[in-house]
Tab-separated table of C-alpha atoms and ligand atoms in Angstrom:
chain	number	residue	atom	x	y	z
A	113	MET	CA	-44.892	188.897	-15.304
A	114	SER	CA	-46.574	186.309	-13.202
A	115	THR	CA	-49.700	184.529	-14.362
A	116	ARG	CA	-52.519	183.128	-12.302
A	117	VAL	CA	-51.793	179.814	-10.596
A	118	PRO	CA	-54.974	177.712	-10.759
A	119	LEU	CA	-56.010	175.254	-8.062
A	120	ALA	CA	-56.343	172.066	-10.110
A	121	ILE	CA	-56.857	171.992	-13.843
A	122	PRO	CA	-56.916	169.065	-16.287
A	123	ASN	CA	-53.759	167.878	-17.997
A	124	ILE	CA	-54.822	167.117	-21.577
A	125	GLY	CA	-52.292	166.214	-24.262
A	126	GLN	CA	-51.993	164.917	-27.803
A	127	THR	CA	-53.059	161.324	-27.007
A	128	GLU	CA	-56.308	162.685	-25.598
A	129	ALA	CA	-56.912	164.804	-28.723
A	130	ASP	CA	-56.115	161.862	-31.018
A	131	LEU	CA	-58.428	159.386	-29.319
A	132	VAL	CA	-61.310	161.865	-29.024
A	133	ALA	CA	-60.930	162.694	-32.733
A	134	ASP	CA	-60.950	158.987	-33.503
A	135	ALA	CA	-64.136	158.485	-31.481
A	136	MET	CA	-65.818	161.317	-33.378
A	137	ARG	CA	-64.690	159.944	-36.736
A	138	SER	CA	-66.087	156.524	-35.833
A	139	GLY	CA	-69.589	157.976	-35.768
A	140	PHE	CA	-70.203	156.436	-32.354
A	141	VAL	CA	-70.441	159.629	-30.346
A	142	SER	CA	-73.061	158.577	-27.821
A	143	SER	CA	-73.212	155.845	-25.200
A	144	VAL	CA	-72.520	152.936	-27.536
A	145	GLY	CA	-69.041	152.477	-28.947
A	146	GLU	CA	-65.748	150.697	-28.586
A	147	TYR	CA	-64.194	153.269	-26.273
A	148	VAL	CA	-66.849	152.742	-23.601
A	149	THR	CA	-66.101	149.024	-23.326
A	150	GLU	CA	-62.370	149.632	-23.714
A	151	PHE	CA	-62.424	152.216	-20.930
A	152	GLU	CA	-64.373	149.890	-18.619
A	153	ARG	CA	-61.997	147.019	-19.296
A	154	ARG	CA	-58.846	149.053	-18.745
A	155	PHE	CA	-60.227	150.807	-15.687
A	156	ALA	CA	-61.187	147.516	-14.042
A	157	GLU	CA	-57.679	146.282	-14.738
A	158	TYR	CA	-56.053	149.449	-13.367
A	159	VAL	CA	-57.822	149.393	-9.991
A	160	GLY	CA	-58.031	145.611	-9.790
A	161	ALA	CA	-61.821	145.451	-9.697
A	162	PRO	CA	-63.510	142.510	-11.421
A	163	TYR	CA	-66.256	144.694	-12.991
A	164	ALA	CA	-66.517	148.334	-14.008
A	165	VAL	CA	-69.484	150.205	-15.505
A	166	ALA	CA	-68.872	153.654	-17.000
A	167	CYS	CA	-71.344	156.339	-15.868
A	168	SER	CA	-72.198	159.917	-16.719
A	169	SER	CA	-70.847	161.131	-13.358
A	170	GLY	CA	-69.482	159.956	-10.040
A	171	THR	CA	-72.759	160.978	-8.436
A	172	ALA	CA	-74.633	158.755	-10.895
A	173	ALA	CA	-72.336	155.832	-10.013
A	174	LEU	CA	-73.018	156.408	-6.303
A	175	HIS	CA	-76.749	156.634	-6.915
A	176	LEU	CA	-76.678	153.320	-8.789
A	177	GLY	CA	-74.984	151.878	-5.707
A	178	MET	CA	-77.807	153.146	-3.485
A	179	ARG	CA	-80.432	151.685	-5.834
A	180	LEU	CA	-78.621	148.349	-5.993
A	181	ALA	CA	-78.364	148.254	-2.202
A	182	ASP	CA	-82.153	148.674	-2.334
A	183	VAL	CA	-82.154	151.870	-0.279
A	184	GLN	CA	-85.819	152.806	0.213
A	185	PRO	CA	-87.393	155.943	1.664
A	186	GLY	CA	-86.667	156.056	5.393
A	187	ASP	CA	-83.803	153.558	5.238
A	188	LEU	CA	-80.677	154.612	7.067
A	189	VAL	CA	-77.398	155.390	5.252
A	190	ALA	CA	-74.277	156.081	7.313
A	191	VAL	CA	-71.957	158.458	5.474
A	192	SER	CA	-68.803	160.435	6.195
A	193	ASP	CA	-69.800	163.891	7.471
A	194	PHE	CA	-66.711	165.628	6.131
A	195	THR	CA	-67.122	165.316	2.375
A	196	PHE	CA	-68.438	166.929	-0.765
A	197	MET	CA	-72.235	166.931	-0.801
A	198	ALA	CA	-72.461	164.561	-3.786
A	199	SER	CA	-71.689	161.735	-1.325
A	200	SER	CA	-74.939	162.204	0.574
A	201	ASN	CA	-76.995	163.415	-2.394
A	202	ALA	CA	-76.847	159.902	-3.823
A	203	ALA	CA	-78.573	158.637	-0.653
A	204	SER	CA	-80.975	161.572	-0.505
A	205	TYR	CA	-82.185	160.776	-4.031
A	206	GLN	CA	-83.534	157.555	-2.479
A	207	PHE	CA	-85.085	159.562	0.395
A	208	ALA	CA	-82.812	157.857	2.898
A	209	ASP	CA	-82.294	159.081	6.457
A	210	LEU	CA	-78.645	159.894	7.058
A	211	LEU	CA	-76.277	159.055	9.875
A	212	LEU	CA	-73.451	161.566	9.455
A	213	VAL	CA	-70.216	160.229	10.913
A	214	ASP	CA	-67.421	162.605	11.911
A	215	SER	CA	-63.779	162.189	10.856
A	216	LYS	CA	-60.783	161.115	12.857
A	217	PRO	CA	-58.371	164.005	13.409
A	218	ASP	CA	-55.307	162.074	12.212
A	219	SER	CA	-56.527	160.606	8.898
A	220	TRP	CA	-59.463	162.950	8.225
A	221	GLY	CA	-61.382	159.741	7.298
A	222	MET	CA	-64.540	158.351	8.921
A	223	ASP	CA	-64.263	157.658	12.662
A	224	LEU	CA	-65.282	154.003	12.794
A	225	ASP	CA	-65.208	153.866	16.593
A	226	ILE	CA	-68.081	156.318	16.999
A	227	LEU	CA	-69.937	154.566	14.184
A	228	ARG	CA	-69.617	151.148	15.789
A	229	THR	CA	-70.597	152.470	19.232
A	230	GLU	CA	-73.754	153.979	17.742
A	231	LEU	CA	-74.617	150.799	15.823
A	232	LEU	CA	-74.210	148.708	18.972
A	233	ARG	CA	-76.475	151.141	20.809
A	234	ARG	CA	-79.042	151.033	18.028
A	235	ARG	CA	-78.966	147.255	17.885
A	236	SER	CA	-79.551	146.824	21.608
A	237	ALA	CA	-82.264	149.509	21.561
A	238	GLY	CA	-83.934	147.738	18.643
A	239	GLU	CA	-83.506	150.817	16.454
A	240	LYS	CA	-82.976	150.975	12.718
A	241	LEU	CA	-79.538	149.916	11.482
A	242	PRO	CA	-77.960	151.340	8.327
A	243	LYS	CA	-78.635	149.574	5.069
A	244	VAL	CA	-75.522	151.183	3.610
A	245	ILE	CA	-72.244	152.456	5.001
A	246	GLU	CA	-70.766	154.918	2.545
A	247	LEU	CA	-67.083	155.414	3.228
A	248	VAL	CA	-65.443	158.407	1.563
A	249	HIS	CA	-61.747	158.386	0.659
A	250	ILE	CA	-61.224	162.111	0.929
A	251	LEU	CA	-58.672	164.147	-0.993
A	252	GLY	CA	-56.888	161.037	-2.231
A	253	GLN	CA	-56.305	159.685	1.288
A	254	PRO	CA	-57.432	156.056	1.743
A	255	ALA	CA	-59.955	155.669	4.561
A	256	ASP	CA	-60.058	152.552	6.755
A	257	ALA	CA	-61.939	150.352	4.313
A	258	HIS	CA	-60.931	147.153	6.093
A	259	GLY	CA	-62.443	148.358	9.357
A	260	ALA	CA	-65.525	149.647	7.558
A	261	ARG	CA	-66.012	146.302	5.805
A	262	GLU	CA	-65.834	144.497	9.156
A	263	ILE	CA	-68.511	146.780	10.601
A	264	ALA	CA	-70.662	146.404	7.478
A	265	ASP	CA	-70.405	142.613	7.749
A	266	GLU	CA	-71.084	142.675	11.498
A	267	PHE	CA	-74.262	144.735	11.112
A	268	GLY	CA	-75.485	143.397	7.778
A	269	ALA	CA	-74.898	146.622	5.828
A	270	VAL	CA	-73.693	147.134	2.284
A	271	LEU	CA	-70.357	148.951	2.052
A	272	ILE	CA	-70.121	151.513	-0.746
A	273	GLU	CA	-66.787	153.256	-1.186
A	274	ASP	CA	-66.928	156.814	-2.469
A	275	ALA	CA	-63.550	156.807	-4.180
A	276	ALA	CA	-64.373	159.832	-6.342
A	277	GLU	CA	-61.346	161.743	-5.091
A	278	ALA	CA	-58.934	158.889	-4.628
A	279	LEU	CA	-58.375	157.061	-7.912
A	280	GLY	CA	-54.890	155.567	-7.788
A	281	ALA	CA	-54.614	155.519	-3.993
A	282	THR	CA	-53.513	152.187	-2.531
A	283	TRP	CA	-52.602	150.375	0.665
A	284	SER	CA	-48.997	149.283	1.013
A	285	ASP	CA	-49.265	147.601	4.394
A	286	GLY	CA	-51.816	145.891	6.621
A	287	PRO	CA	-54.680	143.595	5.598
A	288	LEU	CA	-55.305	145.490	2.329
A	289	ALA	CA	-51.666	145.673	1.208
A	290	GLY	CA	-51.410	145.870	-2.575
A	291	ARG	CA	-55.049	146.862	-3.074
A	292	HIS	CA	-56.494	149.991	-4.623
A	293	VAL	CA	-59.234	152.022	-2.955
A	294	GLY	CA	-62.605	151.081	-4.384
A	295	THR	CA	-62.002	147.312	-4.279
A	296	VAL	CA	-62.942	146.614	-0.662
A	297	GLY	CA	-66.625	147.481	-0.478
A	298	HIS	CA	-69.447	145.653	-2.210
A	299	MET	CA	-69.523	148.571	-4.652
A	300	ALA	CA	-67.537	151.733	-5.310
A	301	ALA	CA	-67.788	154.943	-7.287
A	302	PHE	CA	-65.112	157.047	-8.980
A	303	SER	CA	-65.403	160.481	-10.615
A	304	PHE	CA	-63.827	161.940	-13.746
A	305	ASN	CA	-65.050	165.483	-13.241
A	306	GLY	CA	-62.724	168.159	-14.651
A	307	ASN	CA	-60.851	168.815	-11.408
A	308	LYS	CA	-60.315	165.175	-10.428
A	309	ILE	CA	-56.964	163.414	-10.896
A	310	MET	CA	-58.039	162.288	-14.370
A	311	THR	CA	-61.013	163.530	-16.330
A	312	THR	CA	-63.461	162.624	-19.060
A	313	GLY	CA	-64.908	166.136	-19.011
A	314	GLY	CA	-67.604	164.712	-16.791
A	315	GLY	CA	-68.055	161.079	-15.938
A	316	GLY	CA	-67.756	158.359	-13.372
A	317	MET	CA	-67.195	154.657	-12.862
A	318	PHE	CA	-69.116	152.093	-10.857
A	319	THR	CA	-67.050	149.104	-9.732
A	320	THR	CA	-67.906	145.877	-7.945
A	321	ASP	CA	-66.708	142.321	-7.504
A	322	ASP	CA	-70.222	140.986	-8.006
A	323	GLU	CA	-71.167	140.037	-11.557
A	324	GLU	CA	-74.897	140.377	-10.912
A	325	LEU	CA	-74.500	143.891	-9.407
A	326	ALA	CA	-72.422	144.922	-12.428
A	327	ARG	CA	-75.044	143.588	-14.805
A	328	ARG	CA	-77.804	145.405	-12.940
A	329	ALA	CA	-75.785	148.643	-12.763
A	330	LYS	CA	-75.417	148.646	-16.518
A	331	HIS	CA	-79.089	147.810	-16.946
A	332	LEU	CA	-80.286	150.601	-14.633
A	333	SER	CA	-77.893	153.071	-16.270
A	334	THR	CA	-79.449	152.401	-19.685
A	335	GLN	CA	-83.092	153.149	-18.735
A	336	ALA	CA	-83.588	149.497	-17.672
A	337	ARG	CA	-84.263	148.651	-21.275
A	338	MET	CA	-84.700	144.958	-22.025
A	339	PRO	CA	-83.198	143.248	-25.084
A	340	GLU	CA	-86.651	142.344	-26.427
A	341	ARG	CA	-87.848	143.994	-29.608
A	342	GLY	CA	-90.021	147.050	-29.029
A	343	TYR	CA	-88.841	149.072	-26.031
A	344	LEU	CA	-89.576	146.954	-22.989
A	345	HIS	CA	-88.406	148.362	-19.633
A	346	ASN	CA	-88.766	146.085	-16.615
A	347	GLU	CA	-88.132	148.766	-13.973
A	348	ILE	CA	-87.480	152.500	-13.621
A	349	GLY	CA	-83.955	153.184	-14.863
A	350	TYR	CA	-81.763	156.183	-15.586
A	351	ASN	CA	-79.822	157.703	-18.433
A	352	TYR	CA	-76.512	157.367	-16.635
A	353	ARG	CA	-74.225	156.067	-19.389
A	354	LEU	CA	-70.962	157.693	-20.379
A	355	THR	CA	-70.585	158.822	-24.002
A	356	ASN	CA	-68.077	157.206	-26.347
A	357	ILE	CA	-66.330	160.571	-26.849
A	358	ALA	CA	-65.878	160.975	-23.098
A	359	ALA	CA	-64.706	157.361	-22.828
A	360	ALA	CA	-62.047	158.003	-25.499
A	361	LEU	CA	-60.746	160.849	-23.348
A	362	GLY	CA	-60.887	158.466	-20.394
A	363	VAL	CA	-58.800	155.787	-22.142
A	364	ALA	CA	-56.121	158.375	-22.921
A	365	GLN	CA	-56.123	159.867	-19.411
A	366	LEU	CA	-56.067	156.438	-17.765
A	367	SER	CA	-52.914	155.547	-19.715
A	368	ARG	CA	-51.244	158.498	-17.952
A	369	MET	CA	-52.392	157.700	-14.407
A	370	ASP	CA	-48.937	156.600	-13.205
A	371	GLU	CA	-47.558	159.951	-14.348
A	372	PHE	CA	-50.406	161.852	-12.643
A	373	VAL	CA	-50.094	159.996	-9.348
A	374	ALA	CA	-46.315	160.413	-9.277
A	375	ARG	CA	-46.672	164.129	-9.963
A	376	LYS	CA	-49.327	164.650	-7.266
A	377	ARG	CA	-47.049	162.907	-4.783
A	378	SER	CA	-43.983	164.937	-5.722
A	379	ILE	CA	-45.973	168.182	-5.419
A	380	ALA	CA	-47.157	167.055	-1.972
A	381	ALA	CA	-43.637	166.104	-0.886
A	382	ARG	CA	-42.318	169.527	-1.872
A	383	TYR	CA	-45.057	171.361	0.030
A	384	ASN	CA	-44.566	169.084	3.039
A	385	ASP	CA	-40.841	169.907	3.091
A	386	ALA	CA	-41.486	173.617	2.763
A	387	PHE	CA	-44.043	173.720	5.599
A	388	ALA	CA	-42.193	171.401	7.997
A	389	GLY	CA	-41.379	173.239	11.189
A	390	THR	CA	-43.973	175.974	10.548
A	391	PRO	CA	-47.348	176.264	12.347
A	392	ILE	CA	-49.029	174.880	9.191
A	393	THR	CA	-50.514	171.394	9.465
A	394	CYS	CA	-49.774	169.251	6.393
A	395	PRO	CA	-52.304	166.731	5.048
A	396	PRO	CA	-52.415	163.245	6.531
A	397	GLY	CA	-50.074	160.670	5.107
A	398	MET	CA	-50.871	157.650	7.218
A	399	PRO	CA	-48.390	154.756	7.264
A	400	GLY	CA	-49.503	151.974	4.928
A	401	GLU	CA	-51.953	154.276	3.159
A	402	GLU	CA	-50.585	155.660	-0.107
A	403	SER	CA	-52.459	158.901	-0.713
A	404	THR	CA	-52.566	160.516	-4.147
A	405	TYR	CA	-52.956	163.962	-2.530
A	406	TRP	CA	-55.670	164.748	-5.058
A	407	LEU	CA	-56.119	168.249	-3.622
A	408	TYR	CA	-53.128	169.132	-1.484
A	409	SER	CA	-54.730	170.722	1.585
A	410	ILE	CA	-53.245	172.343	4.647
A	411	LEU	CA	-54.701	173.445	7.966
A	412	VAL	CA	-53.890	177.004	8.958
A	413	PRO	CA	-52.929	177.685	12.580
A	414	SER	CA	-56.004	178.167	14.728
A	415	ALA	CA	-55.348	181.651	16.044
A	416	GLU	CA	-58.937	182.849	15.898
A	417	PRO	CA	-62.062	180.723	16.206
A	418	GLY	CA	-64.025	180.279	12.986
A	419	THR	CA	-62.864	180.699	9.420
A	420	GLU	CA	-61.179	184.095	9.717
A	421	THR	CA	-57.556	182.917	9.540
A	422	ARG	CA	-58.205	180.592	6.634
A	423	ASP	CA	-60.083	183.299	4.733
A	424	ASN	CA	-57.224	185.633	5.435
A	425	LEU	CA	-54.701	183.253	3.841
A	426	GLN	CA	-57.004	182.623	0.882
A	427	ASP	CA	-57.274	186.392	0.304
A	428	PHE	CA	-53.515	186.840	0.740
A	429	LEU	CA	-52.874	184.175	-1.920
A	430	GLY	CA	-55.605	185.574	-4.148
A	431	ALA	CA	-53.962	189.007	-4.079
A	432	ALA	CA	-50.901	187.319	-5.607
A	433	ASP	CA	-53.007	185.597	-8.283
A	434	ILE	CA	-52.833	182.231	-6.567
A	435	GLU	CA	-56.050	180.244	-6.425
A	436	SER	CA	-56.894	178.276	-3.287
A	437	ARG	CA	-60.116	176.888	-1.867
A	438	PRO	CA	-61.548	176.084	1.568
A	439	LEU	CA	-62.182	172.449	2.385
A	440	TRP	CA	-65.804	171.290	2.568
A	441	ARG	CA	-68.385	172.554	4.928
A	442	PRO	CA	-69.387	169.335	6.735
A	443	LEU	CA	-72.687	167.777	5.711
A	444	HIS	CA	-74.309	168.445	9.099
A	445	MET	CA	-73.865	172.190	8.407
A	446	GLN	CA	-75.672	171.981	5.042
A	447	PRO	CA	-79.188	173.437	5.278
A	448	PRO	CA	-81.028	170.544	3.544
A	449	LEU	CA	-79.413	168.078	5.975
A	450	ALA	CA	-80.028	170.044	9.168
A	451	LYS	CA	-82.384	167.391	10.564
A	452	GLU	CA	-80.129	164.384	9.967
A	453	GLN	CA	-78.430	162.620	12.862
A	454	VAL	CA	-74.759	163.476	13.309
A	455	LEU	CA	-72.197	161.531	15.330
A	456	GLY	CA	-69.620	164.021	16.590
A	457	GLY	CA	-69.012	166.795	14.099
A	458	ALA	CA	-66.327	168.872	15.797
A	459	VAL	CA	-63.477	167.381	13.766
A	460	GLY	CA	-65.177	168.138	10.445
A	461	GLU	CA	-65.987	171.639	11.649
A	462	GLU	CA	-62.352	172.253	12.476
A	463	LEU	CA	-61.149	170.844	9.127
A	464	PHE	CA	-63.605	173.184	7.443
A	465	ALA	CA	-62.583	176.193	9.514
A	466	ARG	CA	-58.852	175.676	9.028
A	467	GLY	CA	-58.535	173.726	5.762
A	468	LEU	CA	-57.333	175.265	2.524
A	469	SER	CA	-56.426	173.451	-0.706
A	470	LEU	CA	-53.383	174.785	-2.547
A	471	PRO	CA	-52.546	174.669	-6.266
A	472	CYS	CA	-51.641	171.115	-7.269
A	473	SER	CA	-52.429	170.610	-10.949
A	474	THR	CA	-50.305	167.802	-12.348
A	475	ASP	CA	-48.700	170.279	-14.760
A	476	LEU	CA	-47.918	172.828	-12.015
A	477	SER	CA	-44.427	174.159	-12.757
A	478	ASP	CA	-41.725	174.143	-10.087
A	479	ALA	CA	-41.505	177.915	-10.401
A	480	ASP	CA	-45.228	178.343	-9.772
A	481	GLN	CA	-45.131	175.980	-6.811
A	482	GLN	CA	-42.226	178.015	-5.437
A	483	ARG	CA	-44.366	181.134	-5.760
A	484	VAL	CA	-47.139	179.476	-3.749
A	485	ILE	CA	-44.722	178.304	-1.071
A	486	GLU	CA	-43.085	181.709	-0.716
A	487	ARG	CA	-46.446	183.416	-0.492
A	488	VAL	CA	-47.669	181.051	2.242
A	489	LEU	CA	-44.430	181.557	4.186
A	490	ALA	CA	-44.729	185.326	3.721
A	491	TRP	CA	-48.259	185.154	5.102
A	492	LEU	CA	-46.963	183.344	8.174
A	493	GLN	CA	-44.613	186.286	8.734
A	494	THR	CA	-47.589	188.647	8.819
A	495	ARG	CA	-49.159	186.706	11.697
B	148	PLP	C1	-66.402	164.778	-7.095
B	148	PLP	C2	-67.038	163.974	-6.027
B	148	PLP	C3	-68.195	163.205	-6.254
B	148	PLP	C4	-69.055	163.322	-7.463
B	148	PLP	O1	-68.492	163.192	-8.667
B	148	PLP	P1	-69.147	163.878	-9.951
B	148	PLP	O2	-68.464	163.150	-11.055
B	148	PLP	O3	-68.797	165.331	-9.895
B	148	PLP	O4	-70.615	163.627	-9.916
B	148	PLP	C5	-68.653	162.370	-5.246
B	148	PLP	N1	-68.048	162.321	-4.060
B	148	PLP	C6	-66.964	163.062	-3.781
B	148	PLP	C7	-66.345	162.915	-2.442
B	148	PLP	C8	-66.434	163.932	-4.745
B	148	PLP	O5	-65.380	164.686	-4.448
């Protein structure tokens, strides 16, 4: 009997159970406790960021970044158009205007050429320039952070990396060789939501190389409460801290990151082999960019316009108890963002129309992956 193959579920073992139990026994269950500081220290070390501040979610970490970049109502934030809506929500919370930047077809990451062309045009027309460029590393694939940092520096913008989906991804060649994603911008955000490569149940991390930004991030995330006796708050803050219980889970999961990354890559390699020579497009694996293939995602052949073919494959897999999920609807197609400026948009629309994520949990068995592969190949035969 075959069981359901889920898309991406957490991989929780004994270490996780032990550390969470220890955190509960300690009595420090909330946002103060040794595991929070331990998690921040180890996380900073893992990605090679000087400072890390644990947050209640990746979205919270991104929002802190927008606050710290002093994004005010009406300020412009340039953000990748092809992403999960949390990326832009963080800017919308500050009532920013958005500049939605399409992806490049090869890497699926932000197209910096159309961004730079627009910024040059805006500068010579005396129009508003972005206060923040938010670069999203989608699906575990590093985006061109070096190029984005150059543009940010050229136009006086703050670069925030949305690395929510790409913990563990690195560059192996080029100007960023040896670096992890999330260490190139002025600030970065990671997510530990349940479906991400590692989880704390729900949580996130804010990282930066600037001591003052780190100090302020922690301050804002704890209701901007001052050390003085008697509840003094010097600005409007948030309750964005991670709990000690969640941080204990984070410490345990982080210690297994090498295992998780290796497994994601071997799952991707096996799918890539199986789909080579078929009309399926495999996810980008750009030279010098070491993707973690967080959600292994393919593009179906574009026989019909629109999402029909992709829906058809999703239904075909679903009928065999295999879970899959369409890639994101680009931000410019989201109703609340209908009035925002978009640069391009056709690439994101095509990724949405044709993109489907396949099962890739780190504990996916070889037999289950074989089932997925055979089902996809069988679907191709029906075309
Ligand atoms: C998951 C995700 C986030 C938000 O993380 P949460 O922890 O769920 O708030 C932000 N950006 C992207 C691109 C994501 O995939």
